[in-house]
């Protein structure tokens, strides 16, 4: 139809039709969402009655990337409770083709297998067929770890579970304005329970979401692991008290691929950060911790291409006082001395470690792309606008131990970020599940 109109109507008339059609499209979308919210409310009442009569509740956790797995403590609590049968379903990330999809799925599957968690792969490598979770596994509850339709196959999104008992926990501590738009998404509209980070995020959900009754304030489970401060292992290549350990975590929103966020300063500093590692080789170690989507974006033929990207990543792997970190980062955070980054969620997450952090500004309007909580957090971090700022941060704050903003971050953490009820966020979610399911 679009091609037909382009061929037979002048551009001015097409623009008029678009203006007429847009509000109709928005109304149709609104009615569609409200209809399924109404239907789900009644269907779930029947499902809940059945689940409460079961001796064991089956809970599936859909995971696309291991690096955005924030529910480990909750999963462990459920594993220890004989009333629950939790398991991981490894789902495909389909944005960058089959080759990258298989690499990601293999890495994610291996990660959870090494943890000894019960898991299944959604892809049968022998037959090439995809697992029908709803019909074959029939979970009572599904936890989603990524809100976006289109990143994975439709059968592993909320669209295939609109009336089921579904839960969602944000994979990042919400700080940007794009994340605010997600409150109107299918995930946050259709999900049974949306566990949110704070009172601030609850107000956002009630203001923006089509569903006003599915929000539960629990705190952000992704930061639970930082509060007790239990270190499982030291991930640094050559642990040494003589060298300060710095994490450099560039975002994936590089030039032309920013998806309206445009946070990433990677293209500006990718060589300079290697130079810093070499210049201060006797006093610092740097862990290169890129966003998991940065590598496939750089590997695109029109950006760097796979060969150049792999070579750059290899330089960090082989650097004597440097290393590449592409997976889980909890112990990396806990054993580090400082961070330099331009990410979103890390603006809040790293505050939990109480260690100094510099935020690299791609431009002067970075704050405009953050919500109010993100802006407040940014004001508590050291700001980097150029190479000289990075040098001063490394020399004065990190090596010189002159963290003048520590007290500000500690107050902000206590007043704005800690989970409610004096408990971990995972504990709040676990207790809520016990209340409504058992």
PDB file of C-alpha atoms in Angstrom, residues 295-421:
ATOM      1  CA  UNK A 295      31.728  -5.205  19.521  1.00  0.00           C
ATOM      2  CA  UNK A 296      29.059  -6.203  16.950  1.00  0.00           C
ATOM      3  CA  UNK A 297      28.524  -2.536  16.088  1.00  0.00           C
ATOM      4  CA  UNK A 298      32.243  -1.937  15.517  1.00  0.00           C
ATOM      5  CA  UNK A 299      32.391  -5.161  13.475  1.00  0.00           C
ATOM      6  CA  UNK A 300      29.935  -3.839  10.912  1.00  0.00           C
ATOM      7  CA  UNK A 301      31.692  -3.390   7.520  1.00  0.00           C
ATOM      8  CA  UNK A 302      30.746   0.278   7.395  1.00  0.00           C
ATOM      9  CA  UNK A 303      32.281   0.979  10.837  1.00  0.00           C
ATOM     10  CA  UNK A 304      35.544  -0.884  11.586  1.00  0.00           C
ATOM     11  CA  UNK A 305      34.884  -4.347  10.272  1.00  0.00           C
ATOM     12  CA  UNK A 306      35.450  -7.575  12.170  1.00  0.00           C
ATOM     13  CA  UNK A 307      39.213  -7.795  11.589  1.00  0.00           C
ATOM     14  CA  UNK A 308      40.043  -4.344  12.968  1.00  0.00           C
ATOM     15  CA  UNK A 309      37.625  -4.817  15.879  1.00  0.00           C
ATOM     16  CA  UNK A 310      39.081  -8.177  16.872  1.00  0.00           C
ATOM     17  CA  UNK A 311      42.588  -6.755  16.669  1.00  0.00           C
ATOM     18  CA  UNK A 312      41.714  -3.836  18.946  1.00  0.00           C
ATOM     19  CA  UNK A 313      40.098  -6.110  21.530  1.00  0.00           C
ATOM     20  CA  UNK A 314      43.148  -8.401  21.307  1.00  0.00           C
ATOM     21  CA  UNK A 315      45.448  -5.484  22.151  1.00  0.00           C
ATOM     22  CA  UNK A 316      43.721  -5.134  25.490  1.00  0.00           C
ATOM     23  CA  UNK A 317      43.834  -8.887  26.099  1.00  0.00           C
ATOM     24  CA  UNK A 318      47.586  -9.034  25.550  1.00  0.00           C
ATOM     25  CA  UNK A 319      48.535  -5.763  27.243  1.00  0.00           C
ATOM     26  CA  UNK A 320      50.735  -6.515  30.254  1.00  0.00           C
ATOM     27  CA  UNK A 321      48.833  -4.158  32.577  1.00  0.00           C
ATOM     28  CA  UNK A 322      45.547  -4.335  30.687  1.00  0.00           C
ATOM     29  CA  UNK A 323      42.772  -6.853  30.107  1.00  0.00           C
ATOM     30  CA  UNK A 324      39.512  -7.425  28.274  1.00  0.00           C
ATOM     31  CA  UNK A 325      36.339  -8.025  30.305  1.00  0.00           C
ATOM     32  CA  UNK A 326      33.210  -8.932  28.325  1.00  0.00           C
ATOM     33  CA  UNK A 327      31.133 -10.841  30.852  1.00  0.00           C
ATOM     34  CA  UNK A 328      30.010 -10.555  34.461  1.00  0.00           C
ATOM     35  CA  UNK A 329      31.478  -7.550  36.260  1.00  0.00           C
ATOM     36  CA  UNK A 330      30.556  -7.784  39.941  1.00  0.00           C
ATOM     37  CA  UNK A 331      33.978  -8.891  41.210  1.00  0.00           C
ATOM     38  CA  UNK A 332      35.606  -6.504  38.751  1.00  0.00           C
ATOM     39  CA  UNK A 333      33.721  -3.616  40.385  1.00  0.00           C
ATOM     40  CA  UNK A 334      34.403  -4.800  43.928  1.00  0.00           C
ATOM     41  CA  UNK A 335      38.148  -5.247  43.390  1.00  0.00           C
ATOM     42  CA  UNK A 336      38.673  -2.070  41.353  1.00  0.00           C
ATOM     43  CA  UNK A 337      39.884   1.301  42.632  1.00  0.00           C
ATOM     44  CA  UNK A 338      38.078   3.562  40.150  1.00  0.00           C
ATOM     45  CA  UNK A 339      36.074   3.700  36.937  1.00  0.00           C
ATOM     46  CA  UNK A 340      36.059   5.831  33.784  1.00  0.00           C
ATOM     47  CA  UNK A 341      32.964   5.401  31.620  1.00  0.00           C
ATOM     48  CA  UNK A 342      30.194   6.924  29.500  1.00  0.00           C
ATOM     49  CA  UNK A 343      27.510   4.332  30.151  1.00  0.00           C
ATOM     50  CA  UNK A 344      23.969   4.744  31.439  1.00  0.00           C
ATOM     51  CA  UNK A 345      23.247   2.350  34.282  1.00  0.00           C
ATOM     52  CA  UNK A 346      26.830   2.478  35.572  1.00  0.00           C
ATOM     53  CA  UNK A 347      26.163   6.122  36.539  1.00  0.00           C
ATOM     54  CA  UNK A 348      24.166   4.686  39.439  1.00  0.00           C
ATOM     55  CA  UNK A 349      25.532   1.154  39.795  1.00  0.00           C
ATOM     56  CA  UNK A 350      29.145   2.086  40.494  1.00  0.00           C
ATOM     57  CA  UNK A 351      28.036   4.542  43.202  1.00  0.00           C
ATOM     58  CA  UNK A 352      27.246   1.461  45.330  1.00  0.00           C
ATOM     59  CA  UNK A 353      30.978   0.665  45.500  1.00  0.00           C
ATOM     60  CA  UNK A 354      31.685   4.146  46.965  1.00  0.00           C
ATOM     61  CA  UNK A 355      34.754   4.385  44.733  1.00  0.00           C
ATOM     62  CA  UNK A 356      35.701   7.376  42.542  1.00  0.00           C
ATOM     63  CA  UNK A 357      34.269   7.498  39.036  1.00  0.00           C
ATOM     64  CA  UNK A 358      34.716   9.834  36.072  1.00  0.00           C
ATOM     65  CA  UNK A 359      31.960  10.252  33.502  1.00  0.00           C
ATOM     66  CA  UNK A 360      33.186  11.084  29.993  1.00  0.00           C
ATOM     67  CA  UNK A 361      30.965  13.650  28.282  1.00  0.00           C
ATOM     68  CA  UNK A 362      30.570  13.218  24.553  1.00  0.00           C
ATOM     69  CA  UNK A 363      29.046  16.716  24.392  1.00  0.00           C
ATOM     70  CA  UNK A 364      27.635  19.412  26.669  1.00  0.00           C
ATOM     71  CA  UNK A 365      24.073  18.078  26.316  1.00  0.00           C
ATOM     72  CA  UNK A 366      24.629  14.669  27.938  1.00  0.00           C
ATOM     73  CA  UNK A 367      22.568  15.742  30.940  1.00  0.00           C
ATOM     74  CA  UNK A 368      19.611  16.482  28.663  1.00  0.00           C
ATOM     75  CA  UNK A 369      19.508  12.791  27.746  1.00  0.00           C
ATOM     76  CA  UNK A 370      19.129  11.732  31.385  1.00  0.00           C
ATOM     77  CA  UNK A 371      16.093  11.668  33.647  1.00  0.00           C
ATOM     78  CA  UNK A 372      16.025  13.665  36.890  1.00  0.00           C
ATOM     79  CA  UNK A 373      17.647  10.908  38.958  1.00  0.00           C
ATOM     80  CA  UNK A 374      20.353  10.469  36.329  1.00  0.00           C
ATOM     81  CA  UNK A 375      21.095  14.187  36.329  1.00  0.00           C
ATOM     82  CA  UNK A 376      21.357  14.206  40.116  1.00  0.00           C
ATOM     83  CA  UNK A 377      23.729  11.232  40.039  1.00  0.00           C
ATOM     84  CA  UNK A 378      25.872  12.813  37.321  1.00  0.00           C
ATOM     85  CA  UNK A 379      26.452  15.844  39.533  1.00  0.00           C
ATOM     86  CA  UNK A 380      28.147  13.548  42.074  1.00  0.00           C
ATOM     87  CA  UNK A 381      30.706  12.185  39.585  1.00  0.00           C
ATOM     88  CA  UNK A 382      33.962  13.626  38.237  1.00  0.00           C
ATOM     89  CA  UNK A 383      33.413  15.069  34.767  1.00  0.00           C
ATOM     90  CA  UNK A 384      35.639  14.365  31.778  1.00  0.00           C
ATOM     91  CA  UNK A 385      35.438  16.587  28.696  1.00  0.00           C
ATOM     92  CA  UNK A 386      38.886  15.998  27.213  1.00  0.00           C
ATOM     93  CA  UNK A 387      42.150  14.088  27.578  1.00  0.00           C
ATOM     94  CA  UNK A 388      43.515  16.501  30.182  1.00  0.00           C
ATOM     95  CA  UNK A 389      40.564  15.763  32.476  1.00  0.00           C
ATOM     96  CA  UNK A 390      41.287  12.034  32.235  1.00  0.00           C
ATOM     97  CA  UNK A 391      44.958  12.573  33.071  1.00  0.00           C
ATOM     98  CA  UNK A 392      44.068  14.700  36.135  1.00  0.00           C
ATOM     99  CA  UNK A 393      41.584  12.062  37.331  1.00  0.00           C
ATOM    100  CA  UNK A 394      44.158   9.278  37.015  1.00  0.00           C
ATOM    101  CA  UNK A 395      46.979  11.242  38.639  1.00  0.00           C
ATOM    102  CA  UNK A 396      45.156  13.180  41.378  1.00  0.00           C
ATOM    103  CA  UNK A 397      42.074  11.160  42.288  1.00  0.00           C
ATOM    104  CA  UNK A 398      43.144   7.572  41.614  1.00  0.00           C
ATOM    105  CA  UNK A 399      46.910   7.463  42.094  1.00  0.00           C
ATOM    106  CA  UNK A 400      46.892  10.400  44.542  1.00  0.00           C
ATOM    107  CA  UNK A 401      43.910   9.053  46.580  1.00  0.00           C
ATOM    108  CA  UNK A 402      42.283  12.495  46.576  1.00  0.00           C
ATOM    109  CA  UNK A 403      38.588  11.578  46.272  1.00  0.00           C
ATOM    110  CA  UNK A 404      36.985  14.892  47.263  1.00  0.00           C
ATOM    111  CA  UNK A 405      33.479  13.833  46.113  1.00  0.00           C
ATOM    112  CA  UNK A 406      33.225  10.691  48.254  1.00  0.00           C
ATOM    113  CA  UNK A 407      30.939  12.220  50.892  1.00  0.00           C
ATOM    114  CA  UNK A 408      28.493  13.519  48.270  1.00  0.00           C
ATOM    115  CA  UNK A 409      28.182  10.075  46.706  1.00  0.00           C
ATOM    116  CA  UNK A 410      27.675   8.388  50.093  1.00  0.00           C
ATOM    117  CA  UNK A 411      24.774  10.716  50.975  1.00  0.00           C
ATOM    118  CA  UNK A 412      23.213  10.257  47.533  1.00  0.00           C
ATOM    119  CA  UNK A 413      23.477   6.470  47.858  1.00  0.00           C
ATOM    120  CA  UNK A 414      21.799   6.413  51.253  1.00  0.00           C
ATOM    121  CA  UNK A 415      19.007   8.836  50.448  1.00  0.00           C
ATOM    122  CA  UNK A 416      18.139   7.905  46.862  1.00  0.00           C
ATOM    123  CA  UNK A 417      19.369   4.465  45.827  1.00  0.00           C
ATOM    124  CA  UNK A 418      19.230   1.893  48.635  1.00  0.00           C
ATOM    125  CA  UNK A 419      16.380  -0.678  48.473  1.00  0.00           C
ATOM    126  CA  UNK A 420      13.370  -0.252  50.803  1.00  0.00           C
ATOM    127  CA  UNK A 421      12.606  -2.109  54.058  1.00  0.00           C
TER     128      UNK A 421
END
